[in-house]
């Protein structure tokens, strides 16, 4: 049985835990940080199974500001995450998101556009004829408008970003320890020590819950409930021979999304029923019965499309309001949360993790105020209402 001490113990070494480890040791090179990760292959981690896309088209100021800062980080990731002898390439492609609206969605599309412009997002509202001219492969007869991101939106290689944070964190002195956090000693409202399944104990000044879809079970170890559930989402890889350019990340009014991935496309949609903890088996039936017909209607060239393969991962769904929960837990004094990002976590990771590092190093948010994402809103029953959740 081993015992060790650290300034910060992070539970989970996905994008949240690894980005946090990077920021902590960047802000304070003398800080000792241990990341406990039970599966270094990341076989079921959301960060490895994500669609890894980034948008400015949110409707809450805090989410828009996070995206603005995050795209800035991603544009410079090769420098910020560089390690001696390594090359960082997160493959960022800024080709925009395109939200489409029929009659029923027009008012909310316009409302979202107004908020986004107010907070400086580079988005344009396109009329039906402008949509047809810009995207000639799109069926526009039932559309009234589209909201298109002119810059700051697109996609990247999520696994490459995770690997780069991890490699740079290690180069800055962070220890990655393989193991599962299975118990916590909590006394007088503080976690004194975390226990791993193999009997190892780690005592630390701060503990961070970065356990993604498994955050609720980690919170339980500290004695409280966190309304974050693992909800399966399938990503379909689709081949289509026609050349359809330019092709953004399209969000259809029927609910599906699709974007290019290499020479193919990836697409997904919310499931008809959404139970917790479903096994990570892709839902092939839904492709045949729901997604393909909807795709072919919106993009006629997809009538001849072919499903190449599919995978499934978990959204770490915040059941309270579908937004991240960031910062100190009000009742467990040295526990911080980086949880519940509900399908928009990988794009927010560079910025929300910096916020938590600032709380630990400076006692407050310094570069961007993230207090709208604090746990207190759950206690006070004040949901943060974000209209654009995918
Ligand atoms: C299909 C899909 C598409 C997505 N698309 C997008 C997108 O386009 N844009 C976007 O921004 N986000 C997207 N997301 C969401 C995004 O991937 C997640 O928000 C993000 O990856 C969460 O990162 P994380 O580090 O919190 O979780 P994870 O990557 O799951 O990491 C958590 C880690 O904690 C470890 N762990 C858990 N419990 C313990 C324990 N007790 N002890 C030790 N280790 C533990 C796990 O092994 C895991 O590696 C998508 C997600 C999915 C599933």
Short mmCIF file of C-alpha atoms and ligand atoms in Angstrom, two decimals:
data_model
loop_
_atom_site.label_atom_id
_atom_site.label_comp_id
_atom_site.label_asym_id
_atom_site.label_seq_id
_atom_site.Cartn_x
_atom_site.Cartn_y
_atom_site.Cartn_z
CA UNK A 1 0.00 0.00 0.00
CA UNK A 2 1.51 3.35 -0.98
CA UNK A 3 0.79 6.77 0.37
CA UNK A 4 1.67 10.04 -1.35
CA UNK A 5 0.95 13.73 -1.10
CA UNK A 6 0.20 16.30 -3.77
CA UNK A 7 -1.07 19.85 -3.92
CA UNK A 8 -3.85 18.83 -6.30
CA UNK A 9 -5.32 15.39 -7.06
CA UNK A 10 -7.40 15.30 -10.25
CA UNK A 11 -9.85 12.43 -10.71
CA UNK A 12 -9.97 11.68 -14.45
CA UNK A 13 -7.37 12.35 -17.12
CA UNK A 14 -9.61 13.16 -20.10
CA UNK A 15 -9.57 16.60 -21.72
CA UNK A 16 -10.80 18.35 -18.53
CA UNK A 17 -8.33 16.71 -16.17
CA UNK A 18 -5.41 17.00 -18.57
CA UNK A 19 -6.10 20.62 -19.54
CA UNK A 20 -6.41 21.50 -15.84
CA UNK A 21 -3.10 19.77 -15.05
CA UNK A 22 -1.50 21.81 -17.84
CA UNK A 23 -2.83 25.14 -16.54
CA UNK A 24 -2.00 24.44 -12.89
CA UNK A 25 1.63 23.73 -13.65
CA UNK A 26 1.80 26.63 -16.08
CA UNK A 27 0.47 29.09 -13.53
CA UNK A 28 2.60 27.61 -10.74
CA UNK A 29 5.53 25.47 -11.93
CA UNK A 30 6.20 24.37 -8.34
CA UNK A 31 2.75 22.89 -7.83
CA UNK A 32 2.62 19.10 -7.43
CA UNK A 33 -0.26 17.66 -9.45
CA UNK A 34 -1.33 14.05 -9.79
CA UNK A 35 -3.92 12.96 -12.34
CA UNK A 36 -5.58 9.66 -11.47
CA UNK A 37 -6.86 7.92 -14.61
CA UNK A 38 -8.23 4.39 -14.55
CA UNK A 39 -7.92 3.80 -18.31
CA UNK A 40 -4.95 5.38 -20.07
CA UNK A 41 -6.24 4.00 -23.41
CA UNK A 42 -9.33 6.24 -23.03
CA UNK A 43 -11.43 3.51 -24.67
CA UNK A 44 -14.73 4.87 -23.34
CA UNK A 45 -13.72 8.44 -22.42
CA UNK A 46 -15.88 11.11 -24.07
CA UNK A 47 -12.79 13.05 -25.11
CA UNK A 48 -11.75 10.16 -27.37
CA UNK A 49 -15.23 9.62 -28.84
CA UNK A 50 -16.26 13.21 -29.42
CA UNK A 51 -17.25 14.98 -32.64
CA UNK A 52 -14.74 17.66 -31.51
CA UNK A 53 -16.41 20.72 -32.98
CA UNK A 54 -16.40 24.31 -31.77
CA UNK A 55 -19.02 27.01 -32.24
CA UNK A 56 -19.64 30.59 -31.21
CA UNK A 57 -23.39 30.14 -31.67
CA UNK A 58 -24.52 29.89 -28.06
CA UNK A 59 -27.12 32.15 -26.44
CA UNK A 60 -25.69 32.66 -22.95
CA UNK A 61 -22.96 35.29 -22.62
CA UNK A 62 -20.70 32.98 -20.59
CA UNK A 63 -20.78 30.26 -23.25
CA UNK A 64 -20.11 32.76 -26.05
CA UNK A 65 -17.16 34.25 -24.14
CA UNK A 66 -15.74 30.79 -23.44
CA UNK A 67 -15.90 29.98 -27.17
CA UNK A 68 -14.18 33.23 -28.10
CA UNK A 69 -11.32 32.48 -25.71
CA UNK A 70 -11.20 28.82 -26.68
CA UNK A 71 -10.85 29.40 -30.40
CA UNK A 72 -8.00 31.79 -29.60
CA UNK A 73 -6.27 29.03 -27.64
CA UNK A 74 -6.86 26.45 -30.39
CA UNK A 75 -5.42 28.71 -33.07
CA UNK A 76 -2.20 28.83 -31.08
CA UNK A 77 -2.25 25.27 -29.73
CA UNK A 78 0.89 24.29 -31.64
CA UNK A 79 2.90 26.89 -29.69
CA UNK A 80 1.08 26.74 -26.35
CA UNK A 81 1.26 22.95 -26.09
CA UNK A 82 4.57 22.33 -27.81
CA UNK A 83 7.00 19.88 -26.17
CA UNK A 84 10.68 19.42 -27.08
CA UNK A 85 10.97 17.08 -30.07
CA UNK A 86 7.20 16.86 -30.62
CA UNK A 87 4.90 18.45 -33.16
CA UNK A 88 1.40 19.54 -32.12
CA UNK A 89 -1.24 19.65 -34.83
CA UNK A 90 -4.85 19.66 -33.69
CA UNK A 91 -6.11 19.95 -37.28
CA UNK A 92 -8.35 22.96 -36.64
CA UNK A 93 -10.66 23.67 -39.58
CA UNK A 94 -12.70 26.86 -39.33
CA UNK A 95 -15.53 26.17 -41.75
CA UNK A 96 -18.43 27.46 -39.69
CA UNK A 97 -21.65 26.10 -38.20
CA UNK A 98 -24.87 26.55 -40.14
CA UNK A 99 -28.09 26.53 -38.12
CA UNK A 100 -31.13 26.21 -40.38
CA UNK A 101 -34.66 27.38 -39.57
CA UNK A 102 -38.12 26.73 -40.92
CA UNK A 103 -41.13 28.81 -39.89
CA UNK A 104 -41.31 27.38 -36.39
CA UNK A 105 -37.63 28.02 -35.58
CA UNK A 106 -37.27 31.44 -37.17
CA UNK A 107 -37.99 33.58 -34.10
CA UNK A 108 -35.47 31.70 -31.94
CA UNK A 109 -32.84 31.79 -34.70
CA UNK A 110 -33.23 35.58 -34.90
CA UNK A 111 -33.18 35.96 -31.12
CA UNK A 112 -30.00 33.88 -30.89
CA UNK A 113 -28.43 35.95 -33.68
CA UNK A 114 -29.14 39.22 -31.86
CA UNK A 115 -27.55 37.93 -28.65
CA UNK A 116 -24.54 36.53 -30.51
CA UNK A 117 -23.91 39.81 -32.37
CA UNK A 118 -24.26 41.75 -29.11
CA UNK A 119 -21.48 39.66 -27.60
CA UNK A 120 -19.23 39.94 -30.64
CA UNK A 121 -19.75 36.57 -32.37
CA UNK A 122 -18.90 36.68 -36.09
CA UNK A 123 -22.17 35.28 -37.44
CA UNK A 124 -24.40 36.15 -40.40
CA UNK A 125 -28.11 35.58 -40.96
CA UNK A 126 -28.64 34.23 -44.48
CA UNK A 127 -31.91 34.38 -46.40
CA UNK A 128 -33.24 31.40 -48.35
CA UNK A 129 -31.74 32.69 -51.61
CA UNK A 130 -28.40 33.40 -49.94
CA UNK A 131 -28.39 29.86 -48.52
CA UNK A 132 -29.08 28.41 -51.97
CA UNK A 133 -26.33 30.50 -53.55
CA UNK A 134 -23.71 29.69 -50.92
CA UNK A 135 -24.59 25.99 -50.47
CA UNK A 136 -25.94 24.79 -53.83
CA UNK A 137 -26.19 21.17 -52.61
CA UNK A 138 -28.75 22.13 -49.92
CA UNK A 139 -32.52 21.64 -50.25
CA UNK A 140 -33.86 25.06 -49.24
CA UNK A 141 -37.54 25.03 -50.27
CA UNK A 142 -38.83 24.71 -46.67
CA UNK A 143 -36.17 27.00 -45.11
CA UNK A 144 -36.66 30.62 -44.12
CA UNK A 145 -33.16 31.44 -42.89
CA UNK A 146 -29.81 30.13 -41.72
CA UNK A 147 -27.31 31.39 -39.19
CA UNK A 148 -23.76 30.91 -40.41
CA UNK A 149 -20.54 31.34 -38.44
CA UNK A 150 -18.12 33.37 -40.54
CA UNK A 151 -15.12 32.68 -38.28
CA UNK A 152 -14.26 30.99 -35.01
CA UNK A 153 -16.30 27.86 -35.69
CA UNK A 154 -15.45 24.45 -37.07
CA UNK A 155 -13.81 21.25 -35.89
CA UNK A 156 -10.52 19.75 -34.80
CA UNK A 157 -8.86 16.50 -33.80
CA UNK A 158 -10.09 16.02 -30.23
CA UNK A 159 -7.77 13.15 -29.47
CA UNK A 160 -4.79 15.17 -30.68
CA UNK A 161 -5.82 18.02 -28.35
CA UNK A 162 -6.14 15.60 -25.41
CA UNK A 163 -2.75 14.02 -26.19
CA UNK A 164 -1.12 17.45 -26.51
CA UNK A 165 -2.46 18.67 -23.15
CA UNK A 166 -1.36 15.44 -21.53
CA UNK A 167 2.13 15.46 -23.04
CA UNK A 168 2.69 19.10 -22.13
CA UNK A 169 1.32 18.60 -18.61
CA UNK A 170 3.75 15.72 -18.14
CA UNK A 171 6.62 17.81 -19.49
CA UNK A 172 5.66 20.45 -16.87
CA UNK A 173 6.01 17.86 -14.08
CA UNK A 174 2.50 16.41 -13.73
CA UNK A 175 2.25 12.75 -12.66
CA UNK A 176 -0.33 10.50 -14.29
CA UNK A 177 -1.20 7.64 -11.98
CA UNK A 178 -3.12 4.66 -13.29
CA UNK A 179 -5.92 3.66 -10.95
CA UNK A 180 -9.54 4.13 -10.01
CA UNK A 181 -10.54 6.49 -7.22
CA UNK A 182 -12.84 4.29 -5.16
CA UNK A 183 -13.18 6.09 -1.81
CA UNK A 184 -12.55 9.44 -0.13
CA UNK A 185 -11.92 10.36 3.51
CA UNK A 186 -14.08 13.40 4.18
CA UNK A 187 -13.73 15.17 7.54
CA UNK A 188 -15.14 18.51 8.64
CA UNK A 189 -16.26 19.36 5.12
CA UNK A 190 -12.89 18.60 3.48
CA UNK A 191 -11.49 15.66 1.56
CA UNK A 192 -8.39 14.57 3.42
CA UNK A 193 -7.38 11.73 1.19
CA UNK A 194 -8.50 9.79 -1.89
CA UNK A 195 -8.20 6.00 -2.06
CA UNK A 196 -7.49 4.06 -5.23
CA UNK A 197 -8.79 0.57 -5.88
CA UNK A 198 -5.33 -0.96 -5.36
CA UNK A 199 -5.06 0.50 -1.85
CA UNK A 200 -2.96 3.54 -2.79
CA UNK A 201 -3.85 6.70 -0.85
CA UNK A 202 -3.22 10.25 -1.98
CA UNK A 203 -3.57 13.20 0.40
CA UNK A 204 -3.95 16.57 -1.29
CA UNK A 205 -4.88 20.17 -0.56
CA UNK A 206 -7.40 20.16 -3.40
CA UNK A 207 -9.33 17.42 -5.21
CA UNK A 208 -10.92 17.99 -8.62
CA UNK A 209 -13.75 15.94 -10.07
CA UNK A 210 -12.94 15.64 -13.80
CA UNK A 211 -14.55 12.24 -14.25
CA UNK A 212 -16.71 13.15 -17.27
CA UNK A 213 -19.78 10.89 -17.62
CA UNK A 214 -18.82 9.18 -14.33
CA UNK A 215 -18.76 12.43 -12.34
CA UNK A 216 -21.86 11.47 -10.35
CA UNK A 217 -20.24 8.36 -8.87
CA UNK A 218 -17.12 10.37 -7.93
CA UNK A 219 -19.31 13.05 -6.29
CA UNK A 220 -21.03 10.31 -4.30
CA UNK A 221 -17.65 9.36 -2.81
CA UNK A 222 -17.48 12.90 -1.40
CA UNK A 223 -21.00 12.54 0.00
CA UNK A 224 -23.22 14.54 -2.34
CA UNK A 225 -25.36 14.06 -5.43
CA UNK A 226 -24.39 15.62 -8.74
CA UNK A 227 -27.11 15.49 -11.43
CA UNK A 228 -24.79 14.39 -14.25
CA UNK A 229 -25.72 11.29 -16.24
CA UNK A 230 -23.97 9.24 -18.93
CA UNK A 231 -26.17 9.51 -22.02
CA UNK A 232 -25.22 7.59 -25.15
CA UNK A 233 -24.80 9.39 -28.48
CA UNK A 234 -23.99 7.60 -31.75
CA UNK A 235 -21.75 9.14 -34.40
CA UNK A 236 -22.23 7.79 -37.94
CA UNK A 237 -19.43 7.88 -40.50
CA UNK A 238 -20.98 8.33 -43.94
CA UNK A 239 -19.47 8.15 -47.41
CA UNK A 240 -20.85 10.29 -50.22
CA UNK A 241 -19.19 10.49 -53.60
CA UNK A 242 -20.57 13.86 -54.69
CA UNK A 243 -18.32 16.85 -54.06
CA UNK A 244 -20.31 19.17 -51.80
CA UNK A 245 -18.38 22.33 -51.11
CA UNK A 246 -18.21 24.45 -49.08
CA UNK A 247 -19.63 22.22 -46.34
CA UNK A 248 -19.95 23.63 -42.78
CA UNK A 249 -21.21 21.83 -39.66
CA UNK A 250 -24.91 21.84 -40.46
CA UNK A 251 -27.64 21.72 -37.82
CA UNK A 252 -30.95 20.75 -39.37
CA UNK A 253 -34.31 21.86 -37.92
CA UNK A 254 -35.21 18.15 -37.65
CA UNK A 255 -32.40 17.79 -35.08
CA UNK A 256 -29.55 16.08 -36.92
CA UNK A 257 -26.05 17.52 -37.37
CA UNK A 258 -23.49 16.63 -40.04
CA UNK A 259 -19.99 17.79 -40.96
CA UNK A 260 -17.12 16.61 -43.17
CA UNK A 261 -14.48 14.34 -41.63
CA UNK A 262 -11.57 13.69 -43.98
CA UNK A 263 -13.05 12.40 -47.26
CA UNK A 264 -16.24 11.22 -45.47
CA UNK A 265 -18.82 12.89 -43.21
CA UNK A 266 -19.86 12.35 -39.62
CA UNK A 267 -23.40 12.89 -38.38
CA UNK A 268 -25.61 12.34 -35.35
CA UNK A 269 -28.88 13.30 -33.74
CA UNK A 270 -30.56 13.18 -30.34
CA UNK A 271 -31.98 9.71 -29.61
CA UNK A 272 -35.72 9.05 -29.34
CA UNK A 273 -35.29 7.70 -25.81
CA UNK A 274 -32.37 8.67 -23.61
CA UNK A 275 -31.74 6.30 -20.67
CA UNK A 276 -28.68 6.56 -18.40
CA UNK A 277 -25.64 4.30 -18.84
CA UNK A 278 -26.71 2.42 -22.00
CA UNK A 279 -23.95 0.13 -23.28
CA UNK A 280 -21.84 1.91 -25.90
CA UNK A 281 -23.31 -0.01 -28.86
CA UNK A 282 -23.99 2.25 -31.86
CA UNK A 283 -27.68 2.59 -32.71
CA UNK A 284 -27.71 1.32 -36.31
CA UNK A 285 -31.51 1.14 -36.55
CA UNK A 286 -31.85 4.87 -36.00
CA UNK A 287 -29.60 5.51 -38.98
CA UNK A 288 -31.85 3.58 -41.35
CA UNK A 289 -35.17 4.73 -39.96
CA UNK A 290 -34.53 8.35 -38.96
CA UNK A 291 -31.19 9.87 -39.90
CA UNK A 292 -30.75 8.73 -43.48
CA UNK A 293 -34.22 9.83 -44.67
CA UNK A 294 -33.76 13.23 -43.01
CA UNK A 295 -30.28 13.62 -44.51
CA UNK A 296 -31.46 12.71 -47.98
CA UNK A 297 -34.28 15.21 -47.74
CA UNK A 298 -31.98 18.07 -46.74
CA UNK A 299 -29.04 17.07 -48.97
CA UNK A 300 -30.36 15.16 -52.01
CA UNK A 301 -26.85 13.84 -52.85
CA UNK A 302 -27.09 11.76 -49.66
CA UNK A 303 -29.72 9.52 -51.22
CA UNK A 304 -26.70 7.63 -52.58
CA UNK A 305 -24.74 7.83 -49.33
CA UNK A 306 -23.25 4.79 -47.58
CA UNK A 307 -22.90 4.15 -43.86
CA UNK A 308 -19.22 3.26 -43.42
CA UNK A 309 -19.14 2.68 -39.66
CA UNK A 310 -20.39 4.14 -36.40
CA UNK A 311 -19.26 4.61 -32.82
CA UNK A 312 -20.94 5.66 -29.59
CA UNK A 313 -19.78 7.72 -26.63
CA UNK A 314 -21.35 9.30 -23.57
CA UNK A 315 -22.45 12.89 -23.18
CA UNK A 316 -21.84 13.88 -19.55
CA UNK A 317 -25.34 15.31 -19.35
CA UNK A 318 -26.09 17.91 -16.70
CA UNK A 319 -29.73 17.06 -16.04
CA UNK A 320 -30.35 20.40 -14.33
CA UNK A 321 -29.66 22.78 -17.24
CA UNK A 322 -27.30 21.16 -19.80
CA UNK A 323 -24.35 23.44 -19.00
CA UNK A 324 -20.98 22.97 -17.34
CA UNK A 325 -20.64 23.03 -13.54
CA UNK A 326 -17.36 24.74 -12.75
CA UNK A 327 -15.60 25.68 -9.53
CA UNK A 328 -15.66 25.01 -5.81
CA UNK A 329 -18.30 22.81 -4.28
CA UNK A 330 -19.97 24.96 -1.59
CA UNK A 331 -20.17 22.18 1.00
CA UNK A 332 -16.96 20.22 0.46
CA UNK A 333 -14.44 23.01 0.87
CA UNK A 334 -11.44 21.67 -1.08
CA UNK A 335 -13.36 19.95 -3.88
CA UNK A 336 -13.64 21.58 -7.31
CA UNK A 337 -15.91 20.51 -10.16
CA UNK A 338 -15.31 20.42 -13.91
CA UNK A 339 -18.43 18.52 -14.85
CA UNK A 340 -21.65 18.31 -16.82
CA UNK A 341 -20.70 19.93 -20.13
CA UNK A 342 -23.46 18.04 -21.94
CA UNK A 343 -22.04 17.78 -25.45
CA UNK A 344 -20.01 20.99 -25.54
CA UNK A 345 -17.13 20.14 -23.23
CA UNK A 346 -14.21 19.50 -25.50
CA UNK A 347 -14.48 22.95 -27.07
CA UNK A 348 -14.73 24.58 -23.65
CA UNK A 349 -11.94 22.60 -21.99
CA UNK A 350 -9.03 24.98 -22.68
CA UNK A 351 -10.90 27.84 -20.99
CA UNK A 352 -12.94 26.28 -18.18
CA UNK A 353 -9.89 24.35 -16.97
CA UNK A 354 -7.90 27.59 -16.89
CA UNK A 355 -10.67 29.07 -14.72
CA UNK A 356 -10.43 26.22 -12.20
CA UNK A 357 -6.63 26.53 -12.18
CA UNK A 358 -7.06 30.24 -11.38
CA UNK A 359 -9.42 29.43 -8.50
CA UNK A 360 -6.78 27.11 -7.05
CA UNK A 361 -3.76 29.36 -7.70
CA UNK A 362 -5.32 32.82 -7.15
CA UNK A 363 -8.54 32.13 -5.26
CA UNK A 364 -10.64 33.77 -8.00
CA UNK A 365 -11.31 33.79 -11.74
CA UNK A 366 -8.75 36.09 -13.35
CA UNK A 367 -8.98 35.94 -17.16
CA UNK A 368 -12.69 35.19 -17.55
CA UNK A 369 -15.48 35.25 -14.97
CA UNK A 370 -17.06 31.79 -15.01
CA UNK A 371 -19.23 32.28 -11.93
CA UNK A 372 -22.41 31.81 -14.03
CA UNK A 373 -21.35 28.14 -14.19
CA UNK A 374 -20.98 27.69 -10.44
CA UNK A 375 -22.62 24.87 -8.49
CA UNK A 376 -24.58 27.42 -6.44
CA UNK A 377 -27.11 27.79 -9.26
CA UNK A 378 -28.20 24.20 -8.60
CA UNK A 379 -28.68 24.88 -4.90
CA UNK A 380 -30.57 28.10 -5.65
CA UNK A 381 -32.61 26.50 -8.45
CA UNK A 382 -31.41 29.07 -11.03
CA UNK A 383 -30.93 27.15 -14.29
CA UNK A 384 -28.65 28.76 -16.87
CA UNK A 385 -30.86 28.65 -19.93
CA UNK A 386 -28.91 27.98 -23.09
CA UNK A 387 -31.15 27.75 -26.15
CA UNK A 388 -28.54 26.22 -28.43
CA UNK A 389 -27.84 22.79 -26.98
CA UNK A 390 -27.15 20.02 -29.49
C1 LIG B 1 -20.55 11.48 -29.49
C2 LIG B 1 -20.07 12.73 -28.81
C3 LIG B 1 -19.94 13.90 -29.55
C4 LIG B 1 -19.47 15.05 -28.92
N1 LIG B 1 -19.26 16.18 -29.68
C5 LIG B 1 -18.77 17.29 -29.09
C6 LIG B 1 -18.47 18.43 -29.87
O1 LIG B 1 -18.66 18.45 -31.09
N2 LIG B 1 -17.97 19.51 -29.24
C7 LIG B 1 -17.76 19.54 -27.90
O2 LIG B 1 -17.31 20.55 -27.38
N3 LIG B 1 -18.01 18.46 -27.14
C8 LIG B 1 -18.50 17.33 -27.70
N4 LIG B 1 -18.76 16.24 -26.93
C9 LIG B 1 -18.59 16.33 -25.48
C10 LIG B 1 -17.13 16.22 -25.10
O3 LIG B 1 -16.53 15.14 -25.75
C11 LIG B 1 -17.07 16.08 -23.57
O4 LIG B 1 -17.74 17.18 -22.99
C12 LIG B 1 -15.64 16.07 -23.04
O5 LIG B 1 -14.84 15.19 -23.77
C13 LIG B 1 -15.65 15.70 -21.57
O6 LIG B 1 -14.32 15.54 -21.14
P1 LIG B 1 -14.00 14.95 -19.71
O7 LIG B 1 -12.53 15.02 -19.55
O8 LIG B 1 -14.85 15.61 -18.71
O9 LIG B 1 -14.54 13.44 -19.79
P2 LIG B 1 -13.80 12.12 -20.33
O10 LIG B 1 -13.07 12.37 -21.58
O11 LIG B 1 -14.83 11.04 -20.34
O12 LIG B 1 -12.75 11.81 -19.21
C14 LIG B 1 -13.12 11.39 -17.93
C15 LIG B 1 -12.07 10.39 -17.48
O13 LIG B 1 -12.29 10.10 -16.11
C16 LIG B 1 -11.90 8.76 -15.89
N5 LIG B 1 -12.53 8.31 -14.65
C17 LIG B 1 -13.85 8.28 -14.38
N6 LIG B 1 -14.06 7.88 -13.10
C18 LIG B 1 -12.84 7.66 -12.58
C19 LIG B 1 -12.40 7.24 -11.29
N7 LIG B 1 -13.26 6.97 -10.30
N8 LIG B 1 -11.07 7.12 -11.08
C20 LIG B 1 -10.19 7.39 -12.07
N9 LIG B 1 -10.55 7.80 -13.31
C21 LIG B 1 -11.86 7.94 -13.55
C22 LIG B 1 -12.39 8.04 -17.14
O14 LIG B 1 -11.69 6.83 -17.33
C23 LIG B 1 -12.15 9.06 -18.22
O15 LIG B 1 -10.94 8.85 -18.92
C24 LIG B 1 -19.18 15.06 -27.53
C25 LIG B 1 -19.33 13.87 -26.80
C26 LIG B 1 -19.75 12.72 -27.42
C27 LIG B 1 -19.88 11.46 -26.64
#
